[in-house]
Tab-separated table of C-alpha atoms in Angstrom:
chain	number	residue	atom	x	y	z
A	25	MET	CA	91.756	106.524	95.344
A	26	ALA	CA	88.063	106.208	96.253
A	27	ASP	CA	89.010	105.863	99.940
A	28	ALA	CA	91.305	108.900	99.692
A	29	GLU	CA	88.545	110.944	98.050
A	30	ALA	CA	86.032	109.927	100.725
A	31	THR	CA	88.515	110.854	103.480
A	32	ALA	CA	89.252	114.211	101.825
A	33	GLN	CA	85.540	115.012	101.601
A	34	ALA	CA	84.986	113.978	105.238
A	35	LEU	CA	87.858	116.258	106.315
A	36	LYS	CA	86.446	119.131	104.232
A	37	ARG	CA	83.021	118.705	105.864
A	38	ALA	CA	84.531	118.525	109.366
A	39	ILE	CA	86.606	121.701	108.930
A	40	GLU	CA	83.722	123.564	107.328
A	41	ALA	CA	81.432	122.469	110.188
A	42	ASN	CA	83.893	124.341	112.430
A	43	GLY	CA	83.333	127.468	110.323
A	44	LEU	CA	86.287	127.525	107.909
A	45	PRO	CA	85.708	127.033	104.152
A	46	VAL	CA	88.514	124.937	102.652
A	47	THR	CA	89.639	123.022	99.599
A	48	VAL	CA	90.936	119.506	100.310
A	49	THR	CA	92.814	117.495	97.697
A	50	PRO	CA	93.211	113.743	98.330
A	51	ARG	CA	96.926	112.994	98.109
A	52	VAL	CA	99.567	111.098	100.018
A	53	MET	CA	103.182	112.198	99.621
A	54	ASP	CA	105.744	109.438	100.064
A	55	GLY	CA	109.478	109.786	100.618
A	56	THR	CA	110.428	109.323	96.959
A	57	THR	CA	107.988	112.003	95.776
A	58	LEU	CA	109.107	114.390	98.515
A	59	HIS	CA	112.775	113.870	97.623
A	60	GLN	CA	112.096	114.486	93.919
A	61	ILE	CA	110.253	117.727	94.727
A	62	VAL	CA	113.041	118.961	97.003
A	63	MET	CA	115.873	118.018	94.625
A	64	GLY	CA	114.038	119.582	91.673
A	65	GLU	CA	114.836	123.081	92.947
A	66	ASN	CA	118.168	124.637	93.926
A	67	ASN	CA	119.853	121.218	94.161
A	68	GLY	CA	117.881	120.410	97.324
A	69	LEU	CA	119.148	123.387	99.325
A	70	PRO	CA	116.825	125.247	101.711
A	71	PRO	CA	115.893	128.900	101.248
A	72	THR	CA	118.297	131.493	102.590
A	73	PRO	CA	117.304	133.522	105.689
A	74	ASP	CA	116.690	136.687	103.633
A	75	GLN	CA	113.912	134.904	101.728
A	76	PHE	CA	111.676	134.523	104.810
A	77	LYS	CA	109.610	137.676	104.438
A	78	THR	CA	106.085	136.348	103.934
A	79	ASP	CA	103.661	135.599	106.738
A	80	PRO	CA	101.699	132.406	106.059
A	81	SER	CA	98.318	133.026	104.464
A	82	GLU	CA	97.518	129.458	103.363
A	83	TRP	CA	97.486	126.055	105.044
A	84	MET	CA	98.763	122.827	103.548
A	85	ILE	CA	97.708	119.696	105.433
A	86	VAL	CA	99.666	116.798	103.993
A	87	ASN	CA	99.453	113.076	104.631
A	88	PHE	CA	103.134	112.125	104.441
A	89	GLN	CA	104.359	108.526	104.401
A	90	LEU	CA	107.674	106.774	104.207
A	91	ASP	CA	108.074	104.660	101.079
A	92	ASP	CA	107.867	101.573	103.313
A	93	MET	CA	105.069	101.845	105.870
A	94	VAL	CA	105.185	98.136	106.767
A	95	SER	CA	108.763	97.271	107.777
A	96	ARG	CA	109.778	97.873	111.380
A	97	ALA	CA	111.657	101.050	112.290
A	98	ASP	CA	114.793	99.005	113.007
A	99	SER	CA	114.702	97.188	109.634
A	100	PRO	CA	117.717	97.659	107.327
A	101	GLY	CA	117.429	100.953	105.479
A	102	GLN	CA	114.378	102.213	107.367
A	103	GLY	CA	116.408	104.498	109.657
A	104	GLU	CA	118.324	106.030	106.765
A	105	ALA	CA	115.093	106.500	104.814
A	106	ALA	CA	113.488	108.272	107.795
A	107	GLU	CA	116.506	110.563	108.215
A	108	GLN	CA	116.482	111.499	104.506
A	109	PHE	CA	112.743	112.060	104.718
A	110	ALA	CA	113.200	114.396	107.717
A	111	ARG	CA	115.868	116.449	105.903
A	112	ASP	CA	113.738	116.709	102.751
A	113	LEU	CA	110.625	117.597	104.714
A	114	ALA	CA	112.369	120.430	106.585
A	115	VAL	CA	113.436	121.955	103.238
A	116	PHE	CA	109.929	121.437	101.778
A	117	VAL	CA	108.360	123.221	104.772
A	118	GLN	CA	110.885	126.084	104.646
A	119	ARG	CA	110.194	126.634	100.947
A	120	ALA	CA	106.451	126.576	101.587
A	121	ALA	CA	106.911	129.208	104.325
A	122	VAL	CA	108.710	131.493	101.852
A	123	ALA	CA	105.691	131.055	99.541
A	124	GLY	CA	103.321	132.045	102.364
A	125	LYS	CA	102.106	128.545	103.176
A	126	ARG	CA	102.058	126.855	106.576
A	127	VAL	CA	102.521	123.076	106.336
A	128	SER	CA	100.981	120.631	108.778
A	129	ALA	CA	101.620	116.906	108.597
A	130	VAL	CA	99.002	114.354	109.593
A	131	MET	CA	100.179	112.262	112.536
A	132	PRO	CA	100.333	108.630	111.437
A	133	MET	CA	97.972	106.215	113.142
A	134	MET	CA	99.886	103.913	115.462
A	135	THR	CA	99.829	100.229	114.621
A	136	CYS	CA	100.204	97.090	116.732
A	137	ASP	CA	102.127	94.902	114.286
A	138	ALA	CA	105.569	95.345	115.907
A	139	PRO	CA	106.938	96.090	119.390
A	140	THR	CA	105.945	99.525	120.668
A	141	GLY	CA	108.405	102.073	119.381
A	142	PHE	CA	109.523	99.929	116.450
A	143	THR	CA	106.645	100.183	113.958
A	144	ALA	CA	106.938	101.972	110.621
A	145	ALA	CA	104.564	104.562	112.089
A	146	ASN	CA	107.123	105.191	114.847
A	147	ALA	CA	109.823	105.752	112.194
A	148	LEU	CA	107.566	108.279	110.459
A	149	ILE	CA	106.734	110.054	113.733
A	150	ALA	CA	110.463	110.357	114.467
A	151	ALA	CA	111.029	111.828	110.987
A	152	LEU	CA	108.155	114.313	111.389
A	153	THR	CA	109.501	115.366	114.787
A	154	MET	CA	113.016	115.890	113.372
A	155	ALA	CA	111.594	117.986	110.538
A	156	ALA	CA	109.464	120.021	112.972
A	157	ASN	CA	112.585	120.756	115.036
A	158	ASN	CA	114.220	122.258	111.913
A	159	SER	CA	111.265	124.098	110.395
A	160	SER	CA	107.806	125.487	111.116
A	161	LEU	CA	106.127	122.127	110.435
A	162	GLY	CA	102.989	121.526	112.467
A	163	ILE	CA	101.758	118.030	113.288
A	164	VAL	CA	97.998	117.453	113.494
A	165	GLY	CA	95.585	114.545	113.725
A	166	GLY	CA	96.847	112.710	116.779
A	167	ILE	CA	94.200	110.598	118.466
A	168	GLY	CA	93.714	109.975	122.178
A	169	SER	CA	94.897	106.900	123.983
A	170	PRO	CA	97.387	104.400	122.553
A	171	LEU	CA	95.680	101.584	120.675
A	172	CYS	CA	97.938	98.981	122.257
A	173	ASP	CA	101.284	98.149	123.779
A	174	VAL	CA	103.404	95.453	122.150
A	175	ASP	CA	106.381	94.030	124.019
A	176	ARG	CA	109.619	92.628	122.565
A	177	ASP	CA	108.088	89.146	122.366
A	178	GLY	CA	105.188	90.460	120.277
A	179	LYS	CA	102.637	90.131	123.098
A	180	VAL	CA	99.899	92.684	122.491
A	181	THR	CA	98.208	94.467	125.382
A	182	PRO	CA	95.068	96.038	123.894
A	183	GLY	CA	94.285	99.711	124.504
A	184	ILE	CA	90.916	101.441	124.602
A	185	ASP	CA	90.282	101.505	120.832
A	186	PHE	CA	92.216	98.344	119.941
A	187	GLU	CA	89.155	96.639	118.456
A	188	HIS	CA	89.080	99.348	115.785
A	189	LEU	CA	92.216	97.978	114.111
A	190	GLY	CA	91.880	95.285	111.473
A	191	ALA	CA	93.124	91.711	111.721
A	192	ASP	CA	96.525	92.880	110.442
A	193	LEU	CA	96.778	95.156	113.532
A	194	ARG	CA	97.515	98.124	111.279
A	195	THR	CA	94.341	99.042	109.387
A	196	PRO	CA	92.107	101.588	111.169
A	197	ASP	CA	88.356	101.337	110.747
A	198	ALA	CA	85.893	104.171	110.048
A	199	TYR	CA	85.629	105.000	113.774
A	200	LEU	CA	89.377	105.698	114.115
A	201	LEU	CA	89.542	107.545	110.804
A	202	ASN	CA	86.667	109.778	111.907
A	203	GLU	CA	88.403	110.434	115.242
A	204	GLN	CA	91.534	111.506	113.358
A	205	ILE	CA	89.560	113.695	110.951
A	206	GLN	CA	87.876	115.469	113.876
A	207	SER	CA	91.259	115.989	115.524
A	208	ILE	CA	92.631	117.602	112.350
A	209	ALA	CA	89.536	119.793	111.936
A	210	ASN	CA	89.715	120.973	115.545
A	211	ALA	CA	93.420	121.818	115.185
A	212	ILE	CA	92.937	123.766	111.945
A	213	ALA	CA	89.639	125.436	112.798
A	214	PRO	CA	88.970	125.256	116.544
A	215	LYS	CA	85.291	125.413	117.400
A	216	PRO	CA	84.334	128.682	119.097
A	217	ALA	CA	83.704	128.318	122.827
A	218	ALA	CA	80.040	127.981	123.703
A	219	THR	CA	78.571	131.063	125.350
A	220	LYS	CA	76.298	130.841	128.368
């Protein structure tokens, strides 16, 4: 919780430095929580088209996670969990839109603990993309170059910022977290262009 609070405060400072006052609450929403929220209203059904009358006036930036952010994307159950997550997230975003809120999901940080394309982060990215295709979900917080490439045999080819992952090849350090925070801040509150 202390790490989440520190990250929330760093994000608040970064967005406010770009000129937009905000409130940031440190929370991570996993698949189980998301499913409970969605099923708790109207038996999990999305809003009807006639309900979409409100233009968004608030932003929600949410750090979503699958329940299992360690197992590979091709592990038993991980694909089904990601598909359920995507369906629930699309409904969550549609309901938020009816309430005048625009939802953006934080892009998960890629890891190097499984072959490229098969990490839990890849499963989450696929779920976020599916949800974005079926709703107004925005995705923010992507960082520059890939941290690594991992082949089928588990051979890791380091990328530019590879040294900023921990020994487990999945834990970003302060440098990467700051890069992601700046990316989110710049997406939410772009800095005005400098005048000459």
